[in-house]
XYZ file of C-alpha atoms in Angstrom:
466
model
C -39.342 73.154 23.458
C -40.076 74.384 27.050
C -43.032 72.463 28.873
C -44.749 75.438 29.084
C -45.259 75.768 25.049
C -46.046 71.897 24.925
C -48.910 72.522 27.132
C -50.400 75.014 24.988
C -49.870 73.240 21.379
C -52.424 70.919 22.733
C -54.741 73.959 23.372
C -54.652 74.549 19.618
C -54.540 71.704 18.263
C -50.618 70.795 17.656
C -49.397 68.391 20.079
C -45.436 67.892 20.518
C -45.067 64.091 21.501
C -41.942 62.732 21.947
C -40.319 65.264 19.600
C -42.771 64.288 17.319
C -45.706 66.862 16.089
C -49.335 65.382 16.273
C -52.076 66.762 14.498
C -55.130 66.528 16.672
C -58.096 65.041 14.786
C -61.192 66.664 17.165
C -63.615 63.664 16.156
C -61.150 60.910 16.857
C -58.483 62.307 18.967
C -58.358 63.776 22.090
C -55.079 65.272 24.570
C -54.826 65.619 27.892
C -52.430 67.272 30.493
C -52.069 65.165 33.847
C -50.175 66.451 37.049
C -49.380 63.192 40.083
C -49.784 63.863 43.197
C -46.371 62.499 44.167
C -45.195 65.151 41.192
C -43.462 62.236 38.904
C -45.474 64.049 36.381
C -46.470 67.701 36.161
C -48.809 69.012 33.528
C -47.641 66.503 31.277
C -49.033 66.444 27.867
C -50.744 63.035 25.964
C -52.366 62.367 22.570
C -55.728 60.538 23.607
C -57.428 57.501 20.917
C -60.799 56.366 20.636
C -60.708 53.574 21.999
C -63.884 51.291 22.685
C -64.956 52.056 26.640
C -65.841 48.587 28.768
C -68.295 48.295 31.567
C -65.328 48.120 34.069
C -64.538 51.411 33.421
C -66.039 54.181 34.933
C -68.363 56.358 32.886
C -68.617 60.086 32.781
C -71.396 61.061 30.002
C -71.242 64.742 29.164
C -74.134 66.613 27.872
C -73.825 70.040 26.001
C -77.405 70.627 25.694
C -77.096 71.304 29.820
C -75.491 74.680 30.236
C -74.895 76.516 33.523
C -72.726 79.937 33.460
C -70.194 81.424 31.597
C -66.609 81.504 32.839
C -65.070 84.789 33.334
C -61.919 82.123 34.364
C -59.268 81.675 36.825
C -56.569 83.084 38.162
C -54.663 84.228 41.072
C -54.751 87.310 44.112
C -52.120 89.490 43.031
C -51.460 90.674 46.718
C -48.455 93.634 47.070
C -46.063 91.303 48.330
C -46.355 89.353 45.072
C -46.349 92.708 42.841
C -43.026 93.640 45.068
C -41.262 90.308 44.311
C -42.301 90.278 40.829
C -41.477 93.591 40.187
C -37.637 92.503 41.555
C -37.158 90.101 38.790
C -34.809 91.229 35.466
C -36.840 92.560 32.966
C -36.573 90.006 30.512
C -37.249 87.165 33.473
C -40.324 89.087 34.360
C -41.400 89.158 31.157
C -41.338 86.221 30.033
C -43.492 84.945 33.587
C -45.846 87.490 32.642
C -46.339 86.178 29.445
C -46.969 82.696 31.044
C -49.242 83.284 32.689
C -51.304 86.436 31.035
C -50.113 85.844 27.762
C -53.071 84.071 25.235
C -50.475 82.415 22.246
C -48.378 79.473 22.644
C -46.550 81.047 25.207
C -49.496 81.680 28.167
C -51.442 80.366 30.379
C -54.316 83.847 29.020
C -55.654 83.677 32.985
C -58.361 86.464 32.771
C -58.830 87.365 36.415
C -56.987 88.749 38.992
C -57.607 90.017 42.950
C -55.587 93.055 44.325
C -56.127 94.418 47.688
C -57.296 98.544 48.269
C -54.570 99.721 50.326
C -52.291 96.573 52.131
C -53.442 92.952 52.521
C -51.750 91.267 55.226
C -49.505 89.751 52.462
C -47.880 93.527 51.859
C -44.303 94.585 53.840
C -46.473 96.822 55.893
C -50.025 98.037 56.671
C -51.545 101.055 54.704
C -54.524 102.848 53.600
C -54.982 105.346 50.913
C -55.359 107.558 53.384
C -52.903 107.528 56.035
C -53.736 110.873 57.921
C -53.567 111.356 61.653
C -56.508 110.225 63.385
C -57.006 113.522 64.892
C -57.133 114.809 61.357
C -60.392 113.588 59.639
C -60.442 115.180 56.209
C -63.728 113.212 55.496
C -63.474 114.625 51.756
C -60.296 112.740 51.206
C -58.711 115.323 49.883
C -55.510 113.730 51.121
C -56.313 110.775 49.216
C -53.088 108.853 47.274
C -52.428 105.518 45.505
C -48.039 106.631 46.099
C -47.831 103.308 47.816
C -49.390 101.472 45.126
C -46.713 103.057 42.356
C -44.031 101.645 43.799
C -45.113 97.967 42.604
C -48.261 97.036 41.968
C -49.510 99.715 39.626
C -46.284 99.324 37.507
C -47.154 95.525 37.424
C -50.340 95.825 36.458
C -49.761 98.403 33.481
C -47.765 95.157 32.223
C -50.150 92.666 32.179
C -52.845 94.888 30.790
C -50.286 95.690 27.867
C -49.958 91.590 27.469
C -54.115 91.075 28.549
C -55.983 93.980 27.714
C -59.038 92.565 28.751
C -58.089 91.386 32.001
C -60.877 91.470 35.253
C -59.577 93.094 38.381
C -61.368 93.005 41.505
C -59.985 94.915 44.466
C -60.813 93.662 47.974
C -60.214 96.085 51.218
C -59.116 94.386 54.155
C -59.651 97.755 56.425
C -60.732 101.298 55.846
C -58.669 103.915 56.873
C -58.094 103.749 60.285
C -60.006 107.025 61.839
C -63.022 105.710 60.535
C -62.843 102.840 62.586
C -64.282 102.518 66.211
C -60.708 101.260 67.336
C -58.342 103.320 65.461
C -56.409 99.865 64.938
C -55.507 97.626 61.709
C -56.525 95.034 63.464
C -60.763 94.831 64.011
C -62.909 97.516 64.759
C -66.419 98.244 63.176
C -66.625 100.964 60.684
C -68.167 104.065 62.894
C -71.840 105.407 60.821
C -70.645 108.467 60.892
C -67.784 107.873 58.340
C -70.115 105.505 55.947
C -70.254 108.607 53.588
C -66.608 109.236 53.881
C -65.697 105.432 52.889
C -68.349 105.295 50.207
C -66.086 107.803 48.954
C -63.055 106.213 49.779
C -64.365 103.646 47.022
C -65.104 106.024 43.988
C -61.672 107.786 44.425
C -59.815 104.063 43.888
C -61.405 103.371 41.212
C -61.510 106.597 39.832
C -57.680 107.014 40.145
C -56.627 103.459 39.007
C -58.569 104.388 35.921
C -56.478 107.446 35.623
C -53.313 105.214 35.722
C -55.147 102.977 32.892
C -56.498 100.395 35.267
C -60.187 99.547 35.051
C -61.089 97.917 38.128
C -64.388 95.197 37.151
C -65.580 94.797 40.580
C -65.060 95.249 44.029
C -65.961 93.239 47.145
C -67.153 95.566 50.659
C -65.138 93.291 53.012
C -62.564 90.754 52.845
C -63.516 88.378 55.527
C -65.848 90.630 57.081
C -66.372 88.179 59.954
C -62.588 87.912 60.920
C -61.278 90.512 62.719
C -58.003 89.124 64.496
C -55.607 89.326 60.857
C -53.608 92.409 60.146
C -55.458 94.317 58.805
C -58.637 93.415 59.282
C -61.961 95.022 59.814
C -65.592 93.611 61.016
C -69.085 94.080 59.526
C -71.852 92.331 60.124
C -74.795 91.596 57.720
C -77.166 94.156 58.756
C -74.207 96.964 58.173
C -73.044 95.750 55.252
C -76.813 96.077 53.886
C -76.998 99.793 55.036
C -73.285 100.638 53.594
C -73.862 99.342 50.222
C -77.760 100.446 49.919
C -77.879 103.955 51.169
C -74.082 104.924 50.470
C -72.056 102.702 48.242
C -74.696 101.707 45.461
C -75.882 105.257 45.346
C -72.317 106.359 45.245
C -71.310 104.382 42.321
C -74.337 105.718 40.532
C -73.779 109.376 41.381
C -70.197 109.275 39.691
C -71.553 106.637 37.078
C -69.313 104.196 38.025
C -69.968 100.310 36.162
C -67.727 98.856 38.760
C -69.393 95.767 40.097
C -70.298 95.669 43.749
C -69.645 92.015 45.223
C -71.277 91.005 48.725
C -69.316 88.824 51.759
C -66.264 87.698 50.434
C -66.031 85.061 53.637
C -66.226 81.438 54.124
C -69.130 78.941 53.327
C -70.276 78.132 56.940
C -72.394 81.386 56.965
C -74.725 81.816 53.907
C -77.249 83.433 56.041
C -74.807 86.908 55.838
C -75.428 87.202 52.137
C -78.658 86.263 52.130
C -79.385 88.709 54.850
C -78.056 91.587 52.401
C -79.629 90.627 49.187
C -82.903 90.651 50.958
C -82.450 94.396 52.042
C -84.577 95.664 49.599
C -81.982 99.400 49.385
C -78.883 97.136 48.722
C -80.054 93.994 46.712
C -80.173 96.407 43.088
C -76.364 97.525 43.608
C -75.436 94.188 44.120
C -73.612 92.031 41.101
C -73.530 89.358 43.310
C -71.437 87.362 46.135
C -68.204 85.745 46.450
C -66.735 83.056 48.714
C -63.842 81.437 50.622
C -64.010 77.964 51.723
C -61.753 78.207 55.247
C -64.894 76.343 56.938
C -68.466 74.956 55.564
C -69.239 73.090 52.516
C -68.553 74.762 48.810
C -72.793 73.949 48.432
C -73.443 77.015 50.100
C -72.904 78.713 46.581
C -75.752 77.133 45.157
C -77.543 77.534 48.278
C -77.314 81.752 47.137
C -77.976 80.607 43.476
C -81.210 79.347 44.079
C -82.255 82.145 46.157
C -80.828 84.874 43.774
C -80.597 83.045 40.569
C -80.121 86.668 38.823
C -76.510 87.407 40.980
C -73.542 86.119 40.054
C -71.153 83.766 42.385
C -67.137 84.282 43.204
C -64.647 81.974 44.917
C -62.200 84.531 45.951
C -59.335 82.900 47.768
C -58.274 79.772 48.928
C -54.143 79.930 50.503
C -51.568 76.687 50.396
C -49.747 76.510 53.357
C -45.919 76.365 53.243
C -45.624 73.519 55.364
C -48.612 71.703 53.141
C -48.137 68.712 51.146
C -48.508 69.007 47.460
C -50.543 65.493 46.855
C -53.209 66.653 49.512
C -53.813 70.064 48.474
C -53.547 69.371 44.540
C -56.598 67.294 45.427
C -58.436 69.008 47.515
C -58.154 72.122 45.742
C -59.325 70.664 42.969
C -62.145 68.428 44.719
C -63.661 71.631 46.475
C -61.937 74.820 44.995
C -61.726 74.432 40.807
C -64.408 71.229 40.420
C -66.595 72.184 43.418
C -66.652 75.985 42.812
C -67.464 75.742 39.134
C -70.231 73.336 39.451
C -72.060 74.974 41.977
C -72.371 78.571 39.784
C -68.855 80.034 40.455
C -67.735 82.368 36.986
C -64.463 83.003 38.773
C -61.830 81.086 40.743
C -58.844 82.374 42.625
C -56.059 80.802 44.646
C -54.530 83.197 47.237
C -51.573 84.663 46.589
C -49.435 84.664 43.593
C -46.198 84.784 44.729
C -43.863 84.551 47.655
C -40.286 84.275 48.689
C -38.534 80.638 49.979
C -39.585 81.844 53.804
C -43.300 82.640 52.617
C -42.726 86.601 53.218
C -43.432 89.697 52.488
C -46.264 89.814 55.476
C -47.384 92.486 57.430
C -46.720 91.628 61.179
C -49.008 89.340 62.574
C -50.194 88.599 58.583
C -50.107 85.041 57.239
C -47.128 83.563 57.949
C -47.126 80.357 56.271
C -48.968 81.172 53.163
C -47.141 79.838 49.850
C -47.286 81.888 46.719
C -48.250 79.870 43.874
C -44.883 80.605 42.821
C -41.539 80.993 45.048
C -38.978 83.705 43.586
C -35.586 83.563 45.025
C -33.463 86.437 43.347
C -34.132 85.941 39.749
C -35.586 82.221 40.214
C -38.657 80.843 40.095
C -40.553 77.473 41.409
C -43.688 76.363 40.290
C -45.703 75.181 43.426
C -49.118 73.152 43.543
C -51.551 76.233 43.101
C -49.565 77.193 40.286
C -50.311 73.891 38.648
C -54.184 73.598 40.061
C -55.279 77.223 38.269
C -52.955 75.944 35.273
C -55.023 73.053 34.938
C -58.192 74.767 35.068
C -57.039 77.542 32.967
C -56.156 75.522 29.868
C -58.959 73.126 29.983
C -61.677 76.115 30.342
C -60.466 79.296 29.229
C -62.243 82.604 29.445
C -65.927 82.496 27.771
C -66.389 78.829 28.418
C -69.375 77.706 29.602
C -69.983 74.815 32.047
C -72.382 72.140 30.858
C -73.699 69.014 32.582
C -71.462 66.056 33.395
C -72.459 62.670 35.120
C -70.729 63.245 38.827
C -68.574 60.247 40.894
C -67.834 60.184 44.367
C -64.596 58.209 43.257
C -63.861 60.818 39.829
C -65.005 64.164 40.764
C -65.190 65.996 37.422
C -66.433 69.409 35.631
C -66.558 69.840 32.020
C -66.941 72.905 29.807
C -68.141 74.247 26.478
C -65.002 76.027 25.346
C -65.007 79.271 22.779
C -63.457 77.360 19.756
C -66.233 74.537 20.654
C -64.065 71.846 22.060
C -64.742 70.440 25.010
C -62.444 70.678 28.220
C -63.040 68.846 31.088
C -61.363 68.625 34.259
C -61.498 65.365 36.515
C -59.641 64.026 39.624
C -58.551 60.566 40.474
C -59.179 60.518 43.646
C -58.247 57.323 44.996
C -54.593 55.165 45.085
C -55.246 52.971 42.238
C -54.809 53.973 38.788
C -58.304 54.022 36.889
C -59.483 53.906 33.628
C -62.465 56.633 32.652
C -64.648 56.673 29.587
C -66.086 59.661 28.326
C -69.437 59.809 26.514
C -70.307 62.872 24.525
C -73.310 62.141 22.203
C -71.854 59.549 19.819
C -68.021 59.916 20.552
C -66.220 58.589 23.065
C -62.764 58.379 24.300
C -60.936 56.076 27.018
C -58.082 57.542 29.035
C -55.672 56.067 32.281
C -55.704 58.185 35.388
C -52.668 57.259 37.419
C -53.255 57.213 41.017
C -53.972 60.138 42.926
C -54.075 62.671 39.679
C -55.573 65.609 38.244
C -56.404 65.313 34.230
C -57.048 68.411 32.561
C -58.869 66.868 28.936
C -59.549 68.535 25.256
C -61.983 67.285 23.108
């Protein structure tokens, strides 16, 4: 049996230990899945007892009767490069990865959300819009408009994984509008000229218009990606006070003209400038089109998410993208993702969680020219191969121990064991902690009158059901 499948027995119950099979008794009994930071174990799977917890342990006491939101789950940005590579695998190879990772039996990982760019990221082969006219030819109708770059990979793709995950969220980020609508007629920067703010609220209901032609329902969309950087290719700029107008007297009523229930999703930048969102959901035009705001975490402090959920309690939060860098060492960003990105997202109000980038070849292409360069797919595919690299295993984590519909509930935080734990659909509990520190540790976990003991090696992530 594969690794893969023994990871999801414990999921359900059957645990495969040792060649053995384990019957998980929920009351007494619990499994976990730990992955090392020096990788001498990866998502490897162990029965848990009940075993008496001493006062030199350290104690995390989780509390169902606390509940925060409901997961919508985790998953990856499924940029065009990654669509292009993944598309190049055999059939039956592709398949079967599909079915790892969308796939909701013993054979997947059932991640329920994905992020695709409108028109090229600057992880595509090249830069495109779906709408590549000459600038001297406006056609502000868009009667030119066509997805034929998106049919050559992505769309194919994701036909597949809705015919393995039906249910599947997409959210589609743009990383510029065409380029005539810009003031500098570039990929790279430029503001999005007034006069076109009609045309590109248009631009918007014709995507998701004709991916729901091709049988994709897009869930939500975000106005900018990285609306404050404007040096990547492509790349466009908006500031707070535009963004409000765009989505408030053109966007939002655009969506409700063609009765569109595709989500609109605010900022999509870093956590070092909350003030931008905040500045939008205040505009009294924009704040009732708005479903809520998502995040990156290139620069400030992953706080700033509840920083918005106090404010605007009634929107919803994203974490949107967080890359691994190809010359990045797996025991540092195993636990700082999961310090900042999967524990620190999800307990300050985040219902999804993406890593950046889903796939990449062994010299971290396809890139657009003067794209990310260095950015590491959470797999690599060489050919027909395929390596499992550290986001691969920090979204796997989080998947399986919190699966879509879970619901986060209060846990006793360390400095020394940062940890997050769930309510889970079949009412287990998962909960996800960290050892953060170079000695192995033993934690207790208290859940009303249960309690369970488990080692955490060294520098480790523990994924744990209950």
């Amino acid at each position: 049996m594969t690794s893969i499948h023994r990871i999801l027995n414990v999921c359900i119950g059957i645990f495969i230990f040792h060649g053995q099979t384990v019957m998980m008794a929920q009351s007494k009994t619990a499994a976990c899945l730990i992955t090392c930071g020096d990788q001498s174990r990866r998502l490897q799977a162990e029965v848990l007892d009940a075993l008496p917890c001493k006062d030199t342990f350290y104690t995390i006491t989780l509390d169902s009767n606390v509940v925060f939101q409901e997961m919508d789950g985790f998953g990856f940005s499924l940029t065009g490069g990654s669509a292009q590579l993944i598309m190049r695998l055999t059939p039956t190879k592709r398949k079967l990865f599909l079915e790892e990772l969308f796939g909701c039996q013993r054979s997947g990982l059932c991640l329920g959300v994905v992020r695709v760019s409108m028109g090229a990221s600057d992880l595509d082969s090249l830069v495109f819009t779906y709408h590549n006219v000459n600038t001297e030819d406006q056609d502000t109708l868009l009667r030119q408009f066509s997805l034929d770059r998106d049919t050559l990979f992505l769309i194919p793709l994701l036909k597949q994984i809705l015919s393995i995950r039906p249910d599947l969220k997409i959210m589609a980020s743009p990383w510029t509008a065409p380029l005539w609508m810009k003031s500098n007629r570039q990929s790279v920067g430029g503001r999005l000229l007034p006069e076109y703010y009609a045309s590109y609220a248009r631009y918007f209901t014709k995507y998701i218009e004709a991916m729901a032609r091709q049988g994709i329902p897009i869930y939500a969309v975000t106005v900018q990606n990285e609306p404050e950087h404007g040096g990547n290719n492509p790349s466009m700029v908006m500031n707070a006070s535009e963004q409000a107008r765009f989505v408030g007297k053109f966007l939002g009523p655009a969506f409700a003209a063609r009765k569109l229930d595709t989500r609109i999703i605010i900022w999509d930048h870093n956590c070092d400038h909350a003030e931008y969102p905040l500045t939008v959901l205040r505009d009294s035009f924009a704040n009732p089109y708005i479903d809520g705001t998502a995040f990156h975490l290139y620069a400030g402090d992953i706080a700033a998410l509840s920083q918005l959920h106090n404010a605007f309690a009634d929107k919803n939060l994203y974490f949107t993208e967080q890359w691994t860098s190809g010359d990045g060492s797996f025991d540092e960003d195993l636990r700082w993702h999961m310090r900042n990105v999967i524990i620190g997202a999800t307990r300050n109000w985040s219902k999804w969680v993406l890593e950046w980038n889903l796939a990449s070849d062994a010299q971290w292409q396809p890139h657009t020219p003067g794209g990310c360069d260095k950015c590491r797919g959470a797999v690599t595919i060489e050919e027909d191969d395929i390596v499992r690299n550290v986001s691969y295993y920090i979204i796997a984590h989080a998947a399986i121990a919190a699966p879509v519909g879970s619901v986060r509930i209060g846990s006793s935080m360390s400095e020394h064991i940062p940890n997050v734990a769930f309510r889970r659909p079949d009412g287990r509990l998962g909960v996800i902690l960290l050892n953060d520190q170079s000695a192995n540790q033993t934690i207790c976990l208290l859940h009303q009158d249960q309690q369970i003991t488990l080692a955490c090696p060294a520098r480790s992530v523990i994924s744990v059901i209950w």
